[in-house]
Structures are given as C-alpha cells and as structure tokens.
XYZ file of N, CA and C in Angstrom:
684
model
N -42.646 18.260 17.352
C -41.578 19.113 16.832
C -41.865 20.554 17.203
N -40.811 21.312 17.505
C -40.963 22.712 17.848
C -40.185 23.575 16.867
N -40.595 24.827 16.708
C -39.927 25.730 15.781
C -39.102 26.792 16.496
N -39.023 26.739 17.821
C -38.245 27.714 18.566
C -37.713 27.069 19.831
N -36.702 27.706 20.407
C -36.090 27.193 21.624
C -36.196 28.230 22.727
N -36.665 27.810 23.884
C -36.669 28.668 25.055
C -35.288 28.597 25.706
N -35.053 29.446 26.705
C -33.784 29.386 27.432
C -33.609 28.017 28.089
N -34.706 27.449 28.572
C -34.652 26.121 29.184
C -34.276 25.063 28.149
N -34.841 25.183 26.933
C -34.502 24.253 25.858
C -33.013 24.333 25.527
N -32.495 25.561 25.445
C -31.087 25.755 25.110
C -30.187 25.120 26.163
N -30.571 25.245 27.422
C -29.792 24.630 28.509
C -29.805 23.110 28.366
N -30.960 22.547 28.049
C -31.053 21.095 27.861
C -30.242 20.649 26.652
N -30.261 21.466 25.583
C -29.511 21.130 24.375
C -28.022 21.036 24.670
N -27.508 21.936 25.502
C -26.093 21.894 25.857
C -25.750 20.661 26.678
N -26.708 20.180 27.460
C -26.457 19.026 28.326
C -26.566 17.712 27.576
N -27.596 17.589 26.752
C -27.844 16.332 26.053
C -28.567 16.642 24.750
N -27.926 16.343 23.631
C -28.558 16.679 22.366
C -27.901 15.994 21.188
N -28.407 16.311 20.011
C -27.797 15.816 18.779
C -27.990 16.850 17.685
N -27.183 16.743 16.642
C -27.274 17.607 15.469
C -27.036 16.743 14.244
N -27.852 16.965 13.200
C -27.728 16.149 11.996
C -28.111 17.002 10.799
N -27.140 17.274 9.941
C -27.396 18.093 8.764
C -28.100 17.311 7.669
N -28.963 17.997 6.926
C -29.695 17.393 5.822
C -29.170 17.929 4.492
N -29.411 17.181 3.427
C -28.963 17.596 2.102
C -29.625 18.892 1.657
N -30.781 19.188 2.190
C -31.500 20.406 1.821
C -30.839 21.660 2.381
N -29.841 21.481 3.255
C -29.211 22.615 3.904
C -29.789 22.903 5.277
N -30.859 22.200 5.632
C -31.454 22.370 6.947
C -30.779 21.428 7.950
N -31.080 21.616 9.222
C -30.432 20.853 10.278
C -31.466 20.350 11.274
N -31.368 19.072 11.640
C -32.224 18.509 12.682
C -31.467 18.586 14.006
N -32.097 19.149 15.018
C -31.509 19.155 16.353
C -32.504 18.530 17.322
N -31.998 17.806 18.300
C -32.839 17.194 19.323
C -32.212 17.419 20.681
N -33.027 17.423 21.733
C -32.474 17.685 23.059
C -33.366 17.092 24.144
N -32.807 17.051 25.339
C -33.503 16.466 26.478
C -32.892 15.126 26.847
N -33.457 14.458 27.817
C -32.949 13.161 28.261
C -33.376 12.078 27.275
N -32.406 11.505 26.576
C -32.705 10.515 25.551
C -33.215 9.209 26.157
N -34.133 8.589 25.443
C -34.510 7.213 25.717
C -33.716 6.332 24.762
N -33.139 5.234 25.257
C -32.404 4.313 24.402
C -33.318 3.170 23.982
N -33.183 2.737 22.727
C -34.100 1.737 22.199
C -33.380 0.805 21.228
N -33.922 -0.414 21.097
C -33.387 -1.369 20.123
C -33.753 -0.974 18.703
N -34.872 -0.281 18.545
C -35.386 0.088 17.230
C -35.815 1.552 17.238
N -35.916 2.195 16.074
C -36.387 3.582 16.033
C -37.831 3.690 16.493
N -38.167 4.823 17.100
C -39.520 5.052 17.602
C -39.943 6.484 17.318
N -41.248 6.683 17.182
C -41.788 8.028 17.075
C -41.358 8.757 15.819
N -41.445 10.088 15.876
C -41.176 10.914 14.702
C -39.698 11.177 14.481
N -38.878 10.981 15.512
C -37.452 11.297 15.380
C -36.626 10.324 16.213
N -35.715 9.612 15.562
C -34.808 8.688 16.237
C -33.418 8.854 15.638
N -32.403 8.690 16.459
C -31.023 8.853 16.008
C -30.257 7.556 16.254
N -29.602 7.064 15.210
C -28.802 5.845 15.333
C -27.402 6.234 15.792
N -27.033 5.834 17.001
C -25.739 6.197 17.580
C -25.093 4.963 18.204
N -24.614 4.032 17.375
C -24.028 2.795 17.904
C -22.624 3.038 18.449
N -22.131 2.093 19.229
C -20.739 2.159 19.649
C -19.856 1.716 18.481
N -18.547 1.900 18.626
C -17.615 1.650 17.524
C -17.683 0.215 17.022
N -17.891 -0.738 17.934
C -17.890 -2.154 17.559
C -19.301 -2.711 17.319
N -20.305 -1.836 17.299
C -21.695 -2.225 17.024
C -22.193 -3.282 18.009
N -21.824 -3.135 19.277
C -22.211 -4.110 20.294
C -23.318 -3.610 21.214
N -23.681 -2.347 21.128
C -24.716 -1.784 21.990
C -26.077 -2.376 21.606
N -26.779 -3.049 22.534
C -28.075 -3.650 22.195
C -29.176 -2.610 21.968
N -28.950 -1.383 22.420
C -29.935 -0.314 22.228
C -29.237 0.913 21.626
N -28.967 0.862 20.316
C -28.187 1.935 19.687
C -29.002 3.165 19.277
N -30.332 3.095 19.387
C -31.166 4.213 18.945
C -31.445 5.168 20.104
N -31.294 6.473 19.845
C -31.590 7.511 20.830
C -32.889 8.211 20.429
N -33.822 8.300 21.366
C -35.115 8.928 21.106
C -35.187 10.217 21.928
N -35.144 11.389 21.292
C -35.186 12.643 22.048
C -36.621 13.039 22.390
N -36.845 13.654 23.550
C -38.192 14.127 23.875
C -38.599 15.351 23.056
N -37.607 16.107 22.551
C -37.896 17.296 21.752
C -36.944 17.348 20.562
N -37.441 17.854 19.438
C -36.564 18.053 18.291
C -37.119 19.157 17.410
N -36.287 19.673 16.542
C -36.690 20.729 15.612
C -35.885 20.592 14.335
N -36.475 21.009 13.229
C -35.775 21.080 11.949
C -35.624 22.555 11.612
N -34.387 23.030 11.548
C -34.133 24.459 11.365
C -33.149 24.657 10.218
N -33.114 25.858 9.659
C -32.099 26.160 8.660
C -30.866 26.714 9.362
N -29.791 26.862 8.613
C -28.539 27.300 9.226
C -28.664 28.701 9.821
N -29.419 29.554 9.153
C -29.575 30.912 9.654
C -30.297 30.914 10.994
N -31.333 30.081 11.105
C -32.064 29.997 12.363
C -31.149 29.488 13.470
N -30.359 28.468 13.149
C -29.478 27.881 14.145
C -28.464 28.913 14.641
N -27.924 29.699 13.704
C -26.904 30.678 14.067
C -27.483 31.881 14.807
N -28.707 32.289 14.455
C -29.253 33.524 15.019
C -30.172 33.311 16.218
N -30.815 32.135 16.314
C -31.782 31.911 17.382
C -31.328 30.897 18.432
N -30.456 29.975 18.032
C -30.024 28.934 18.962
C -28.704 29.306 19.634
N -27.698 29.619 18.826
C -26.364 29.844 19.375
C -26.266 31.015 20.345
N -26.997 32.132 20.138
C -26.906 33.209 21.129
C -27.302 32.776 22.538
N -28.130 31.759 22.645
C -28.541 31.261 23.957
C -27.474 30.361 24.582
N -26.466 29.985 23.790
C -25.481 29.021 24.257
C -24.155 29.667 24.649
N -24.077 30.977 24.652
C -22.825 31.671 24.914
C -22.428 31.525 26.377
N -21.310 30.840 26.611
C -20.804 30.626 27.963
C -19.287 30.646 27.942
N -18.686 30.773 29.099
C -17.231 30.789 29.195
C -16.674 29.398 28.903
N -15.568 29.341 28.177
C -14.979 28.054 27.815
C -13.536 27.977 28.297
N -13.039 26.746 28.411
C -11.658 26.496 28.791
C -10.921 25.868 27.617
N -9.621 26.069 27.585
C -8.817 25.490 26.515
C -8.531 24.014 26.793
N -8.582 23.215 25.736
C -8.179 21.819 25.835
C -6.660 21.737 25.697
N -6.043 20.892 26.484
C -4.607 20.630 26.349
C -4.458 19.197 25.838
N -4.208 19.087 24.533
C -4.197 17.781 23.893
C -2.847 17.096 24.027
N -2.887 15.796 24.265
C -1.689 14.956 24.291
C -1.750 14.056 23.060
N -0.815 14.242 22.147
C -0.817 13.471 20.909
C -0.426 12.015 21.183
N -0.967 11.073 20.414
C -0.633 9.658 20.635
C 0.826 9.373 20.297
N 1.388 8.400 20.977
C 2.771 8.009 20.716
C 2.863 7.278 19.379
N 3.986 7.427 18.708
C 4.191 6.755 17.426
C 4.090 5.239 17.583
N 4.508 4.734 18.752
C 4.465 3.290 18.989
C 3.032 2.753 18.919
N 2.070 3.561 19.345
C 0.671 3.122 19.301
C 0.221 2.919 17.857
N 0.621 3.831 16.973
C 0.275 3.691 15.559
C 0.990 2.486 14.949
N 2.267 2.315 15.303
C 3.041 1.189 14.776
C 2.401 -0.141 15.154
N 1.925 -0.236 16.399
C 1.274 -1.466 16.862
C 0.016 -1.748 16.049
N -0.799 -0.722 15.827
C -2.010 -0.883 15.028
C -1.663 -1.304 13.598
N -0.649 -0.666 13.037
C -0.255 -0.955 11.662
C 0.189 -2.407 11.503
N 0.952 -2.911 12.469
C 1.442 -4.283 12.385
C 0.298 -5.291 12.476
N -0.689 -5.022 13.328
C -1.847 -5.909 13.425
C -2.598 -5.960 12.098
N -2.748 -4.797 11.476
C -3.457 -4.730 10.199
C -2.660 -5.444 9.107
N -1.352 -5.236 9.098
C -0.511 -5.882 8.081
C -0.625 -7.399 8.155
N -0.625 -7.937 9.364
C -0.756 -9.386 9.529
C -2.128 -9.871 9.077
N -3.161 -9.059 9.352
C -4.512 -9.435 8.931
C -4.625 -9.450 7.409
N -3.935 -8.533 6.734
C -3.904 -8.546 5.271
C -3.291 -9.850 4.763
N -2.251 -10.295 5.434
C -1.512 -11.471 4.975
C -2.214 -12.782 5.303
N -2.922 -12.840 6.434
C -3.446 -14.128 6.902
C -4.969 -14.244 6.897
N -5.688 -13.111 6.870
C -7.140 -13.166 7.013
C -7.900 -12.638 5.801
N -7.183 -12.287 4.747
C -7.847 -11.806 3.545
C -8.456 -10.425 3.680
N -7.977 -9.647 4.632
C -8.484 -8.289 4.823
C -8.146 -7.431 3.611
N -9.097 -6.607 3.170
C -8.874 -5.765 1.993
C -8.626 -4.304 2.348
N -9.256 -3.837 3.426
C -9.094 -2.433 3.795
C -9.234 -2.285 5.303
N -8.413 -1.427 5.892
C -8.499 -1.150 7.323
C -7.919 0.230 7.590
N -8.329 0.817 8.690
C -7.837 2.137 9.084
C -7.268 2.038 10.497
N -5.963 2.250 10.670
C -5.404 2.239 12.028
C -5.920 3.438 12.812
N -6.360 3.195 14.036
C -6.964 4.255 14.841
C -6.143 4.488 16.102
N -5.703 5.719 16.286
C -5.074 6.153 17.527
C -5.740 7.459 17.944
N -5.592 7.831 19.205
C -6.344 8.973 19.715
C -5.444 9.980 20.421
N -5.719 11.250 20.170
C -5.185 12.301 21.028
C -6.109 12.390 22.239
N -5.570 12.717 23.399
C -6.370 12.753 24.621
C -6.212 14.093 25.334
N -7.208 14.404 26.156
C -7.160 15.618 26.965
C -7.828 15.331 28.299
N -7.177 15.700 29.377
C -7.711 15.448 30.711
C -8.639 16.587 31.134
N -9.687 16.786 30.357
C -10.659 17.840 30.630
C -12.053 17.250 30.533
N -12.882 17.521 31.506
C -14.271 17.095 31.409
C -14.993 18.020 30.437
N -15.605 17.435 29.425
C -16.340 18.227 28.443
C -17.619 18.736 29.093
N -17.779 20.042 29.097
C -18.916 20.670 29.758
C -19.852 21.302 28.734
N -20.917 21.893 29.227
C -21.846 22.602 28.359
C -21.147 23.727 27.605
N -20.161 24.351 28.245
C -19.432 25.447 27.602
C -18.719 24.973 26.345
N -18.032 23.821 26.450
C -17.309 23.302 25.292
C -18.275 22.883 24.184
N -19.399 22.287 24.561
C -20.397 21.919 23.557
C -20.880 23.168 22.825
N -21.129 24.244 23.570
C -21.560 25.490 22.948
C -20.534 26.034 21.977
N -19.259 25.958 22.356
C -18.201 26.458 21.474
C -18.122 25.628 20.191
N -18.220 24.306 20.330
C -18.150 23.438 19.154
C -19.342 23.684 18.234
N -20.535 23.812 18.810
C -21.716 24.083 17.992
C -21.582 25.422 17.273
N -20.979 26.393 17.949
C -20.761 27.682 17.305
C -19.867 27.559 16.088
N -18.800 26.770 16.212
C -17.900 26.557 15.078
C -18.606 25.811 13.955
N -19.440 24.844 14.313
C -20.131 24.050 13.299
C -21.161 24.875 12.538
N -21.702 25.907 13.165
C -22.689 26.748 12.483
C -22.051 27.579 11.382
N -20.718 27.693 11.406
C -20.016 28.490 10.401
C -19.348 27.626 9.333
N -19.706 26.360 9.276
C -19.128 25.466 8.281
C -19.540 25.877 6.871
N -18.698 25.618 5.873
C -19.113 25.867 4.484
C -20.261 24.943 4.098
N -21.004 25.327 3.079
C -22.177 24.564 2.661
C -21.819 23.157 2.173
N -20.551 22.943 1.823
C -20.135 21.628 1.325
C -19.972 20.603 2.442
N -20.020 21.047 3.702
C -19.852 20.133 4.831
C -21.150 20.011 5.618
N -21.426 18.802 6.071
C -22.636 18.516 6.837
C -22.257 18.150 8.265
N -22.890 18.812 9.223
C -22.601 18.560 10.636
C -23.380 17.347 11.137
N -22.794 16.647 12.099
C -23.476 15.504 12.706
C -22.923 15.275 14.105
N -23.675 14.578 14.936
C -23.145 14.181 16.231
C -24.189 14.162 17.331
N -23.777 13.650 18.475
C -24.623 13.630 19.666
C -23.727 13.803 20.881
N -24.315 14.147 22.015
C -23.535 14.327 23.235
C -24.437 14.200 24.457
N -23.841 13.801 25.553
C -24.515 13.771 26.850
C -23.476 14.121 27.904
N -23.478 15.372 28.339
C -22.503 15.841 29.323
C -23.209 16.400 30.557
N -24.435 15.959 30.790
C -25.197 16.452 31.935
C -24.511 16.061 33.239
N -24.725 16.855 34.268
C -24.078 16.616 35.561
C -24.473 15.271 36.149
N -25.658 14.779 35.798
C -26.135 13.509 36.348
C -25.587 12.296 35.601
N -24.911 12.528 34.480
C -24.406 11.421 33.675
C -23.182 10.796 34.333
N -23.219 9.477 34.524
C -22.079 8.773 35.105
C -20.937 8.645 34.103
N -21.278 8.642 32.827
C -20.258 8.463 31.790
C -20.533 9.445 30.645
N -20.047 10.689 30.774
C -20.243 11.647 29.681
C -19.670 11.097 28.377
N -20.375 11.301 27.290
C -19.922 10.776 26.012
C -20.471 11.622 24.881
N -19.921 11.411 23.705
C -20.432 12.122 22.548
C -19.515 12.000 21.355
N -20.003 12.464 20.235
C -19.257 12.459 18.981
C -19.768 13.624 18.150
N -18.864 14.488 17.696
C -19.249 15.624 16.867
C -18.274 15.743 15.706
N -18.803 16.030 14.529
C -17.936 16.156 13.369
C -18.659 16.783 12.194
N -17.968 16.828 11.069
C -18.544 17.358 9.834
C -17.948 16.586 8.667
N -18.730 16.379 7.632
C -18.284 15.560 6.509
C -18.860 16.069 5.191
N -18.129 15.899 4.093
C -18.694 16.196 2.772
C -19.559 15.050 2.254
N -19.536 13.910 2.947
C -20.325 12.751 2.533
C -21.795 12.928 2.926
N -22.674 12.156 2.301
C -24.058 12.097 2.758
C -24.580 10.676 2.585
N -25.472 10.278 3.493
C -25.988 8.913 3.472
C -26.802 8.659 2.212
N -27.795 9.516 1.967
C -28.586 9.352 0.751
C -29.448 10.583 0.522
N -29.861 10.750 -0.720
C -30.894 11.717 -1.084
C -31.795 11.031 -2.099
N -33.059 11.385 -2.083
C -34.036 10.739 -2.961
C -34.750 11.796 -3.790
N -34.788 11.581 -5.096
C -35.508 12.453 -6.016
C -36.368 11.565 -6.902
N -37.663 11.470 -6.565
C -38.529 10.552 -7.292
C -38.100 9.120 -7.042
N -37.757 8.416 -8.132
C -37.298 7.030 -8.015
C -35.776 6.928 -7.996
N -35.105 8.067 -7.951
C -33.641 8.059 -7.985
C -33.070 8.279 -6.589
N -32.231 7.349 -6.153
C -31.552 7.447 -4.864
C -30.067 7.676 -5.105
N -29.504 8.652 -4.408
C -28.081 8.950 -4.536
C -27.412 8.870 -3.168
N -26.155 8.452 -3.178
C -25.342 8.474 -1.970
C -23.929 8.871 -2.367
N -23.154 9.351 -1.408
C -21.793 9.777 -1.715
C -20.878 9.456 -0.543
N -19.795 8.762 -0.845
C -18.804 8.432 0.174
C -17.410 8.704 -0.373
N -16.492 9.028 0.506
C -15.113 9.311 0.122
C -14.178 8.303 0.774
N -13.080 8.048 0.117
C -12.043 7.201 0.700
C -10.697 7.706 0.206
N -9.690 7.559 1.030
C -8.362 8.008 0.634
C -7.670 8.721 1.778
N -6.382 8.896 1.635
C -5.582 9.527 2.679
C -4.641 10.542 2.052
N -4.640 11.736 2.593
C -3.748 12.784 2.122
C -3.324 13.651 3.303
N -2.073 14.076 3.297
C -1.620 15.028 4.299
C -2.178 16.406 3.955
N -2.074 17.345 4.876
C -2.565 18.696 4.610
C -1.847 19.312 3.414
N -0.543 19.041 3.307
C 0.225 19.586 2.185
C -0.239 18.978 0.872
N -0.405 17.657 0.858
C -0.826 16.974 -0.364
C -2.240 17.353 -0.770
N -3.100 17.656 0.207
C -4.489 17.972 -0.112
C -4.604 19.245 -0.932
N -3.594 20.099 -0.862
C -3.619 21.339 -1.639
C -3.371 21.081 -3.122
N -2.921 19.872 -3.459
C -2.650 19.548 -4.854
C -3.924 19.315 -5.653
N -5.043 19.139 -4.947
C -6.309 18.945 -5.637
C -6.585 17.497 -5.984
N -7.691 17.276 -6.713
C -8.147 15.927 -7.009
C -7.293 15.173 -8.001
N -6.530 15.870 -8.824
C -5.741 15.187 -9.854
C -4.713 14.247 -9.239
N -4.131 14.637 -8.099
C -3.137 13.784 -7.444
C -3.780 12.502 -6.930
N -5.000 12.603 -6.414
C -5.706 11.414 -5.940
C -6.017 10.471 -7.094
N -6.475 11.024 -8.202
C -6.833 10.205 -9.356
C -5.620 9.505 -9.961
N -4.447 10.073 -9.759
C -3.231 9.493 -10.340
C -2.580 8.462 -9.430
N -3.093 8.293 -8.223
C -2.479 7.397 -7.240
C -3.193 6.044 -7.253
N -2.520 4.952 -7.653
C -3.171 3.629 -7.718
C -3.742 3.184 -6.378
N -3.028 3.469 -5.293
C -3.510 3.062 -3.968
C -4.819 3.762 -3.635
N -4.896 5.064 -3.893
C -6.106 5.822 -3.582
C -7.273 5.380 -4.462
N -6.994 5.092 -5.729
C -8.046 4.635 -6.646
C -8.609 3.285 -6.196
N -7.722 2.386 -5.766
C -8.180 1.075 -5.309
C -9.015 1.211 -4.040
N -8.559 2.062 -3.119
C -9.288 2.245 -1.863
C -10.690 2.792 -2.126
N -10.782 3.755 -3.033
C -12.087 4.328 -3.349
C -12.979 3.303 -4.049
N -12.378 2.461 -4.896
C -13.164 1.447 -5.595
C -13.755 0.437 -4.617
N -13.030 0.121 -3.549
C -13.559 -0.782 -2.530
C -14.833 -0.211 -1.906
N -14.837 1.096 -1.678
C -16.019 1.747 -1.115
C -17.175 1.694 -2.113
N -16.884 1.979 -3.378
C -17.919 1.934 -4.416
C -18.523 0.532 -4.511
N -17.667 -0.476 -4.498
C -18.148 -1.859 -4.607
C -19.037 -2.229 -3.426
N -18.661 -1.783 -2.227
C -19.447 -2.127 -1.041
C -20.804 -1.424 -1.067
N -20.827 -0.158 -1.466
C -22.096 0.563 -1.567
C -22.995 -0.094 -2.613
N -22.410 -0.465 -3.746
C -23.186 -1.115 -4.805
C -23.778 -2.428 -4.317
N -22.995 -3.179 -3.538
C -23.479 -4.458 -3.003
C -24.655 -4.241 -2.059
N -24.542 -3.245 -1.180
C -25.605 -2.987 -0.202
C -26.880 -2.505 -0.889
N -26.728 -1.642 -1.896
C -27.905 -1.063 -2.552
C -28.516 -1.977 -3.611
N -27.785 -3.004 -4.037
C -28.274 -3.860 -5.121
C -29.592 -4.550 -4.775
N -29.834 -4.804 -3.489
C -31.070 -5.497 -3.108
C -32.302 -4.622 -3.298
N -32.084 -3.310 -3.515
C -33.215 -2.412 -3.745
C -33.520 -2.241 -5.226
N -32.748 -2.907 -6.082
C -33.021 -2.850 -7.512
C -32.002 -2.039 -8.280
C-alpha cells in the first residue's frame, strides 16, 4: 500500500483503476494492470462480476492501492488528473425497449413466481471513454455529499481491446462491524425526481414501495441468518 501518488501513478489510475468508499469516510483506490482471479488474493482484491455473474474470474487484483480520505483524494490525486474532456452526446432508449422488458417481466410474474424485477434499458453514446472522461467523473465524485459512497472500476487503456467500467455512488453500504454487531443498509423503491421531493412520508404511505422494500429486508435477513 502507498500513501501518495506520483505523476506516473496518476496516469495509470486514469487508464485502469478502481474506487471504493468506506463507511469511515475514507476511500480505497487501486491502479495499474489488474490481474483477474477466481478468488481474492493478497491485501486488496475487488469483486467486479459481470451482470449475469458468468465471469469465471470476477476478482480484480491491483498491483498498487491506497486508502485515503476525501480531502487527500481531492487535493493530492485529482490535481494530477486534470485533462481536456469532450462532451457526451447521449441517445435515450426508445420507449419500445422498455415496453418489451416490462412485458417479459409481467409474464414471469404470472408464470414463474417472480416476486421482484427491474426492467433495464440503456442510454448510449458513441464516444470512446478516455482518461479525460475518467478524470472528470472522478472529480465529480470527490465532491459528493457525505451521505453517498463512491464505487466503481474502469479499464480504458489504449492497449485494451474492450474498454469497460462502472462508476456510481450510493447511500447504501454492504456492511459495517462494531464489536459483535454487524449492520447493513439497502434501499428499494422507485420515485420520479418530482416525487422524490415529497420526502420519505410518501414512500412509507405507498403499499407497492413498502412491499418492495420488505422483499429486500427479507432477502438480507435470509442471507445473514447463517451467521447467527
């Protein structure tokens, strides 16, 4: 583990890296050419499976990593990442794509006993994600409120045949441990931007949202029950 980044480290971070926020407010960052593995290895490993959990080697092992606080990330890392960026031109998904997903899910509810599903459609952009865009996204993530935790990985190096990555932020956390007490937090529910301004009372009053959240609670309880 290192406590500082050289200019060379910063360049590698833009090409291939990961970011993972901790409950303590600190952030784990890793960079360099990842090794892929079936199982975690060494002092730092990142679980980055594909959407369908079919990748036989879902663990990424970075050659370098550091645990830094938000101030360090903003003042010592991001200044090294300042580069020119291009605008993305997004193409929103067609309504028909969502309708198709919805109909498949509806049939699964009726015939397969499905309890919960999320229809997925994608906006697209015909732009190769470069180091510049990664730097811009990391800059935005460094300014997130304390209630949100950053996460993600990326590989956009020039030698990569298939650039890929995932970056985001969430109020959820996998777990925190205090002595013998383990806590986790997950959210479920759907609200438009307008509805979200109504606050939590609207969610609590909605039977559909309450049921959806209860499904998440039940699943977490089932998974954790084997630990006592």
